[in-house]
CSV table of C-alpha atoms and ligand atoms in Angstrom, one decimal:
chain,number,residue,atom,x,y,z
A,22,UNK,CA,98.2,107.4,114.3
A,23,UNK,CA,95.3,108.2,110.7
A,24,UNK,CA,98.1,110.3,108.6
A,25,UNK,CA,100.7,107.5,109.5
A,26,UNK,CA,98.6,104.9,108.2
A,27,UNK,CA,97.4,106.7,105.0
A,28,UNK,CA,100.7,107.4,104.0
A,29,UNK,CA,101.0,104.3,104.7
A,30,UNK,CA,98.3,102.8,102.3
A,31,UNK,CA,99.4,105.8,99.6
A,32,UNK,CA,102.6,104.3,99.8
A,33,UNK,CA,101.9,100.7,98.5
A,34,UNK,CA,99.1,102.0,96.2
A,35,UNK,CA,102.5,103.3,94.3
A,36,UNK,CA,104.4,100.7,94.7
A,37,UNK,CA,101.6,98.6,92.8
A,38,UNK,CA,101.2,100.2,90.5
A,39,UNK,CA,105.0,101.0,89.3
A,40,UNK,CA,105.1,97.3,89.7
A,41,UNK,CA,101.6,96.9,87.2
A,42,UNK,CA,103.2,99.9,84.7
A,43,UNK,CA,106.7,98.0,84.7
A,44,UNK,CA,104.9,94.9,84.0
A,45,UNK,CA,102.8,96.4,81.2
A,46,UNK,CA,106.6,98.3,79.7
A,47,UNK,CA,108.3,94.9,79.7
A,48,UNK,CA,105.8,93.4,77.5
A,49,UNK,CA,106.3,96.8,75.6
A,50,UNK,CA,109.9,95.8,75.3
A,51,UNK,CA,110.8,99.1,77.1
A,52,UNK,CA,112.6,97.5,80.3
A,53,UNK,CA,116.1,96.7,79.6
A,54,UNK,CA,117.0,93.0,81.0
A,55,UNK,CA,114.5,91.1,82.8
A,56,UNK,CA,112.4,92.0,86.0
A,57,UNK,CA,111.8,90.3,89.4
A,58,UNK,CA,108.1,91.8,90.7
A,59,UNK,CA,106.7,91.6,94.1
A,60,UNK,CA,103.1,92.2,93.5
A,61,UNK,CA,101.3,91.3,97.2
A,62,UNK,CA,104.0,91.9,99.1
A,63,UNK,CA,104.6,95.6,99.8
A,64,UNK,CA,103.3,96.0,103.2
A,65,UNK,CA,106.3,94.0,104.2
A,66,UNK,CA,108.4,96.7,102.4
A,67,UNK,CA,106.5,100.0,103.8
A,68,UNK,CA,106.0,98.4,107.1
A,69,UNK,CA,109.2,97.4,107.7
A,70,UNK,CA,110.5,100.6,106.1
A,71,UNK,CA,108.7,103.0,108.1
A,72,UNK,CA,110.4,101.1,111.4
A,73,UNK,CA,113.8,102.6,110.5
A,74,UNK,CA,115.2,105.8,110.7
A,75,UNK,CA,116.4,108.0,107.3
A,76,UNK,CA,120.6,106.9,107.6
A,77,UNK,CA,119.7,103.2,108.8
A,78,UNK,CA,121.5,101.1,105.8
A,79,UNK,CA,119.9,98.4,104.0
A,80,UNK,CA,120.3,95.4,101.6
A,81,UNK,CA,117.5,94.1,99.3
A,82,UNK,CA,117.2,91.6,96.8
A,83,UNK,CA,117.1,91.1,92.9
A,84,UNK,CA,113.3,91.5,94.0
A,85,UNK,CA,113.7,95.4,95.6
A,86,UNK,CA,111.8,97.9,93.8
A,87,UNK,CA,109.4,98.1,96.9
A,88,UNK,CA,111.9,98.4,99.4
A,89,UNK,CA,114.2,100.9,97.5
A,90,UNK,CA,110.8,103.0,96.5
A,91,UNK,CA,109.5,102.7,100.1
A,92,UNK,CA,112.9,104.1,101.9
A,93,UNK,CA,112.8,107.2,99.7
A,94,UNK,CA,113.9,106.5,95.8
A,95,UNK,CA,112.2,108.2,93.7
A,96,UNK,CA,109.8,106.8,90.9
A,97,UNK,CA,111.2,108.7,88.5
A,98,UNK,CA,114.9,107.2,89.0
A,99,UNK,CA,113.0,104.0,89.5
A,100,UNK,CA,111.8,103.7,86.2
A,101,UNK,CA,114.8,105.3,84.1
A,102,UNK,CA,117.0,102.6,85.8
A,103,UNK,CA,114.7,100.1,84.6
A,104,UNK,CA,114.5,101.7,81.3
A,105,UNK,CA,118.6,101.9,80.8
A,106,UNK,CA,118.5,105.3,81.3
A,107,UNK,CA,121.3,108.1,82.1
A,108,UNK,CA,118.6,109.8,85.0
A,109,UNK,CA,118.4,106.4,86.5
A,110,UNK,CA,119.2,105.8,90.2
A,111,UNK,CA,122.7,103.8,88.5
A,112,UNK,CA,122.6,106.1,85.7
A,113,UNK,CA,121.2,103.3,83.6
A,114,UNK,CA,123.7,100.7,84.2
A,115,UNK,CA,122.3,98.3,86.9
A,116,UNK,CA,118.6,98.0,85.9
A,117,UNK,CA,116.0,96.1,87.8
A,118,UNK,CA,118.4,93.4,89.5
A,119,UNK,CA,120.6,96.3,91.3
A,120,UNK,CA,118.6,99.4,92.3
A,121,UNK,CA,121.0,101.2,94.6
A,122,UNK,CA,120.9,104.7,96.4
A,123,UNK,CA,123.5,105.0,98.6
A,124,UNK,CA,121.4,108.5,99.4
A,125,UNK,CA,119.0,106.5,100.7
A,126,UNK,CA,121.0,103.9,103.0
A,127,UNK,CA,120.1,101.1,100.1
A,128,UNK,CA,123.9,99.7,99.8
A,129,UNK,CA,123.2,97.3,97.2
A,130,UNK,CA,120.5,95.3,95.4
A,131,UNK,CA,122.4,91.5,95.0
A,132,UNK,CA,121.1,89.5,92.1
A,133,UNK,CA,123.2,86.6,93.7
A,134,UNK,CA,120.2,85.0,96.6
A,135,UNK,CA,121.6,85.3,99.8
A,136,UNK,CA,124.8,87.9,99.2
A,137,UNK,CA,123.3,90.9,100.8
A,138,UNK,CA,122.6,89.3,104.7
A,139,UNK,CA,126.9,89.8,105.3
A,140,UNK,CA,127.0,93.2,104.0
A,141,UNK,CA,124.1,94.0,105.8
A,142,UNK,CA,126.1,92.5,108.8
A,143,UNK,CA,129.3,95.0,107.8
A,144,UNK,CA,127.7,97.7,107.5
A,145,UNK,CA,125.7,97.0,111.5
A,146,UNK,CA,129.4,96.1,112.8
A,147,UNK,CA,131.0,99.4,110.9
A,148,UNK,CA,128.3,101.8,112.9
A,149,UNK,CA,128.8,99.7,116.1
A,150,UNK,CA,132.9,100.0,115.9
A,151,UNK,CA,132.4,103.7,114.8
A,152,UNK,CA,129.9,104.3,118.3
A,153,UNK,CA,127.3,105.3,115.8
A,154,UNK,CA,123.6,104.3,116.5
A,155,UNK,CA,122.7,103.0,113.0
A,156,UNK,CA,121.4,99.7,112.2
A,157,UNK,CA,121.2,97.6,109.5
A,158,UNK,CA,118.2,95.8,107.9
A,159,UNK,CA,118.5,92.8,105.5
A,160,UNK,CA,115.8,91.4,103.4
A,161,UNK,CA,115.8,88.0,102.0
A,162,UNK,CA,113.6,85.8,100.4
A,163,UNK,CA,112.5,81.9,102.0
A,164,UNK,CA,115.1,79.7,99.8
A,165,UNK,CA,117.7,82.5,100.6
A,166,UNK,CA,117.5,80.6,104.1
A,167,UNK,CA,119.0,77.7,102.4
A,168,UNK,CA,122.1,79.5,101.2
A,169,UNK,CA,125.5,79.5,103.0
A,170,UNK,CA,125.6,83.3,103.9
A,171,UNK,CA,122.0,82.9,105.7
A,172,UNK,CA,124.0,81.4,108.4
A,173,UNK,CA,127.2,82.5,108.4
A,174,UNK,CA,125.9,85.8,108.4
A,175,UNK,CA,123.3,85.1,111.6
A,176,UNK,CA,125.9,83.4,113.0
A,177,UNK,CA,128.4,86.3,113.1
A,178,UNK,CA,125.9,88.8,114.2
A,179,UNK,CA,124.9,87.3,117.3
A,180,UNK,CA,128.4,86.3,118.5
A,181,UNK,CA,129.4,90.2,117.1
A,182,UNK,CA,126.2,91.2,118.5
A,183,UNK,CA,125.8,93.0,115.6
A,184,UNK,CA,122.9,95.4,115.1
A,185,UNK,CA,121.1,93.8,112.3
A,186,UNK,CA,117.5,92.7,111.2
A,187,UNK,CA,117.2,89.8,109.0
A,188,UNK,CA,113.9,90.2,107.0
A,189,UNK,CA,112.6,86.8,105.3
A,190,UNK,CA,110.0,87.4,102.9
A,191,UNK,CA,108.9,84.3,103.1
A,192,UNK,CA,106.4,84.0,99.9
A,193,UNK,CA,105.9,80.4,99.8
A,194,UNK,CA,108.1,79.9,96.9
A,195,UNK,CA,111.9,79.8,95.8
A,196,UNK,CA,112.8,80.3,92.5
A,197,UNK,CA,110.0,77.5,91.0
A,198,UNK,CA,109.6,75.2,94.0
A,199,UNK,CA,107.5,75.2,96.9
A,200,UNK,CA,109.3,76.0,100.0
A,201,UNK,CA,108.4,72.9,101.6
A,202,UNK,CA,110.4,71.1,98.9
A,203,UNK,CA,113.1,72.6,100.2
A,204,UNK,CA,113.2,73.5,103.5
A,205,UNK,CA,112.8,70.7,106.2
A,206,UNK,CA,110.3,73.4,108.2
A,207,UNK,CA,107.5,75.5,108.3
A,208,UNK,CA,108.3,78.1,110.0
A,209,UNK,CA,111.4,80.2,109.1
A,210,UNK,CA,111.6,81.4,112.1
A,211,UNK,CA,112.8,78.9,114.3
A,212,UNK,CA,115.9,79.2,112.3
A,213,UNK,CA,117.0,81.7,114.8
A,214,UNK,CA,117.0,79.2,117.6
A,215,UNK,CA,120.3,77.9,116.0
A,216,UNK,CA,121.7,81.2,116.5
A,217,UNK,CA,120.8,82.3,119.7
A,218,UNK,CA,118.4,84.8,118.7
A,219,UNK,CA,115.1,86.4,118.9
A,220,UNK,CA,112.9,84.8,116.0
A,221,UNK,CA,109.4,86.4,115.8
A,222,UNK,CA,106.7,85.5,112.6
A,223,UNK,CA,104.5,88.6,111.2
A,224,UNK,CA,101.6,88.9,109.0
A,225,UNK,CA,103.0,90.0,106.1
A,226,UNK,CA,100.1,91.4,104.6
A,227,UNK,CA,99.2,93.4,107.7
A,228,UNK,CA,101.9,97.2,107.4
A,229,UNK,CA,100.9,98.1,111.1
A,230,UNK,CA,102.0,94.5,112.4
A,231,UNK,CA,105.0,94.7,110.2
A,232,UNK,CA,106.1,98.0,110.8
A,233,UNK,CA,105.5,96.6,114.6
A,234,UNK,CA,107.4,93.9,115.0
A,235,UNK,CA,110.4,95.6,112.3
A,236,UNK,CA,110.3,98.2,115.1
A,237,UNK,CA,110.8,96.3,118.0
A,238,UNK,CA,114.0,94.4,116.7
A,239,UNK,CA,115.5,97.5,115.5
A,240,UNK,CA,115.3,99.0,118.9
A,241,UNK,CA,116.7,96.2,120.2
A,242,UNK,CA,119.2,95.9,117.9
A,243,UNK,CA,120.2,100.4,118.3
A,244,UNK,CA,120.2,99.0,122.1
A,245,UNK,CA,123.2,96.7,121.9
A,246,UNK,CA,121.1,93.7,122.3
A,247,UNK,CA,122.0,92.2,118.6
A,248,UNK,CA,120.7,90.5,115.9
A,249,UNK,CA,116.8,89.8,115.3
A,250,UNK,CA,115.1,87.6,112.5
A,251,UNK,CA,111.8,88.0,111.2
A,252,UNK,CA,109.7,85.6,109.1
A,253,UNK,CA,107.0,88.1,107.2
A,254,UNK,CA,104.5,85.2,105.8
A,255,UNK,CA,103.5,86.7,102.8
A,256,UNK,CA,102.8,85.9,98.8
A,257,UNK,CA,104.0,86.9,95.4
A,258,UNK,CA,100.7,87.2,92.9
A,259,UNK,CA,103.3,86.6,89.8
A,260,UNK,CA,105.8,83.8,89.1
A,261,UNK,CA,109.5,84.3,89.4
A,262,UNK,CA,110.5,86.5,86.8
A,263,UNK,CA,108.8,87.3,83.8
A,264,UNK,CA,109.6,84.2,81.6
A,265,UNK,CA,107.3,82.5,84.8
A,266,UNK,CA,103.6,82.4,84.7
A,267,UNK,CA,103.7,80.3,87.4
A,268,UNK,CA,101.4,77.0,86.3
A,269,UNK,CA,102.8,75.0,89.1
A,270,UNK,CA,101.1,76.8,91.8
A,271,UNK,CA,97.9,75.0,92.9
A,272,UNK,CA,94.8,76.0,92.0
A,273,UNK,CA,93.0,78.7,93.9
A,274,UNK,CA,95.9,80.0,96.4
A,275,UNK,CA,96.3,82.9,94.5
A,276,UNK,CA,92.7,84.1,94.7
A,277,UNK,CA,92.6,83.0,98.7
A,278,UNK,CA,95.5,85.4,98.9
A,279,UNK,CA,93.9,88.0,97.1
A,280,UNK,CA,91.4,88.0,99.8
A,281,UNK,CA,94.0,89.5,101.6
A,282,UNK,CA,95.9,91.5,99.7
A,283,UNK,CA,97.7,94.4,102.0
A,284,UNK,CA,96.0,97.2,100.3
A,285,UNK,CA,92.7,96.0,100.6
A,286,UNK,CA,93.4,94.7,104.2
A,287,UNK,CA,94.7,98.0,105.1
A,288,UNK,CA,91.9,100.4,102.9
A,289,UNK,CA,88.9,98.5,104.6
A,290,UNK,CA,90.1,99.2,107.8
A,291,UNK,CA,90.9,103.0,107.3
A,292,UNK,CA,87.2,103.0,105.4
A,293,UNK,CA,85.9,101.4,108.3
A,294,UNK,CA,87.4,104.1,110.6
A,295,UNK,CA,86.4,107.1,108.5
A,296,UNK,CA,90.0,108.2,107.5
A,297,UNK,CA,89.6,107.3,104.1
A,298,UNK,CA,86.5,106.6,102.2
A,299,UNK,CA,86.4,104.5,99.5
A,300,UNK,CA,85.8,107.1,97.3
A,301,UNK,CA,89.0,109.1,98.7
A,302,UNK,CA,90.5,106.1,97.9
A,303,UNK,CA,89.5,104.8,94.3
A,304,UNK,CA,90.3,109.3,93.9
A,305,UNK,CA,93.7,108.7,95.3
A,306,UNK,CA,93.9,105.4,93.3
A,307,UNK,CA,93.4,107.8,89.8
A,308,UNK,CA,95.5,110.3,91.0
A,309,UNK,CA,98.9,107.9,91.5
A,310,UNK,CA,98.3,105.8,88.4
A,311,UNK,CA,98.5,109.7,86.1
A,312,UNK,CA,101.7,110.2,88.4
A,313,UNK,CA,103.2,106.6,87.4
A,314,UNK,CA,101.9,107.2,83.9
A,315,UNK,CA,103.4,110.4,83.8
A,316,UNK,CA,106.7,109.3,85.1
A,317,UNK,CA,107.4,106.4,83.0
A,318,UNK,CA,106.7,108.6,79.9
A,319,UNK,CA,109.3,111.1,81.3
A,320,UNK,CA,112.0,108.0,81.5
A,321,UNK,CA,111.1,106.8,77.9
A,322,UNK,CA,112.1,110.5,76.9
A,323,UNK,CA,116.0,110.5,79.0
A,324,UNK,CA,118.7,110.1,77.2
A,325,UNK,CA,120.8,106.7,77.1
A,326,UNK,CA,124.2,106.9,78.9
A,327,UNK,CA,126.7,108.3,76.8
A,328,UNK,CA,129.3,106.2,75.2
A,329,UNK,CA,132.1,108.0,77.4
A,330,UNK,CA,130.4,106.8,80.5
A,331,UNK,CA,131.0,103.4,80.0
A,332,UNK,CA,133.8,102.6,82.1
A,333,UNK,CA,133.0,104.5,84.9
A,334,UNK,CA,132.6,102.1,88.1
A,335,UNK,CA,134.9,99.9,85.7
A,336,UNK,CA,137.9,101.4,86.6
A,337,UNK,CA,139.7,103.5,89.5
A,338,UNK,CA,140.2,106.9,88.6
B,408,TPP,C1,123.6,81.9,94.9
B,408,TPP,C2,122.4,81.8,93.5
B,408,TPP,N1,121.9,80.4,93.4
B,408,TPP,C3,120.8,80.5,92.2
B,408,TPP,C4,120.2,81.6,92.3
B,408,TPP,C5,119.0,81.9,91.0
B,408,TPP,N2,117.6,82.4,91.5
B,408,TPP,C6,117.3,83.4,91.7
B,408,TPP,S1,116.1,84.0,92.7
B,408,TPP,C7,116.2,81.9,93.2
B,408,TPP,C8,114.9,82.2,93.8
B,408,TPP,C9,115.1,82.7,95.8
B,408,TPP,O1,114.2,82.6,95.9
B,408,TPP,P1,113.5,83.3,97.9
B,408,TPP,O2,114.9,83.5,98.4
B,408,TPP,O3,112.6,82.1,98.1
B,408,TPP,O4,113.1,84.9,96.8
B,408,TPP,P2,111.4,85.0,95.7
B,408,TPP,O5,112.5,85.5,94.4
B,408,TPP,O6,110.8,84.3,96.5
B,408,TPP,O7,111.5,86.1,96.3
B,408,TPP,C10,116.8,81.6,92.6
B,408,TPP,C11,117.3,80.3,93.0
B,408,TPP,C12,120.7,82.9,92.3
B,408,TPP,N3,120.2,84.4,91.6
B,408,TPP,N4,121.9,82.8,93.1
B,409,MG,MG1,110.2,83.0,98.1
């Protein structure tokens, strides 16, 4: 148990430092296109990914760095992709919103809100038809629960008992509006009732709670009992994209959520249990920061895609 929690702590820290570095690179004009960061939401990605088997399927959103890294995408490939380099996970052609890596089960990262959900249902059904035990897990935001594909996907998944888990990261905001301005519910898990599937709320700041909740849903799906909707209550520290300072948020809200920072919460538990002292945590942070800085520098030196590769993935050969 202790080792597993240390691994999760380390993984959340890697993701946090990665995203802080992305912000820095963006400000230096080194990131191609925009980027959507999810600092504060690391426990959802890490807890949920830890509940999956390596050959389970995943779909992620344009805010998908955390899940992609938690599933095993290397930091080197991630930085290179962001910087439009040939060594990126999509050869530099996708960028931040398209971290895709089928070798780690990531079937796609979708910039269209809600577009990943039906793909996950399809992947789940393909596994079911093949008689294989893989499940699909799909991540979306609170805003996505108002999109048609969310409802169509939950409906079909329920009717077909598709082995899929829907994870909603409720970070209280869509693009610029609060969830309550666009949604007539406080608890998005309530939407499960309309499709006769279980709906669970989990503390998205608590990596262990997320892991346990997602594992239960995955076991249910693998056992043939169909889909589950999970609402992880969380918060993103930054605005929607790099042009959004999030000045529409009420004063004090960010500080309140920072008090329940997922990395700090687990760090405090590990220190209290004697599993990883606060000095060891500081040393680990320093070591990982160095690795992140080195990786970003390597990506900056990596080759750009060549002109010859321009038509790759555009035309069938
Ligand atoms: C179909 C569609 N409509 C609108 C947009 C523009 N858009 C991008 S992100 C976003 C907000 C989504 O909010 P949420 O689902 O809560 O996810 P979060 O960004 O908070 O992670 C919107 C409206 C889009 N990409 N696709
Ligand atoms: Mg949101």
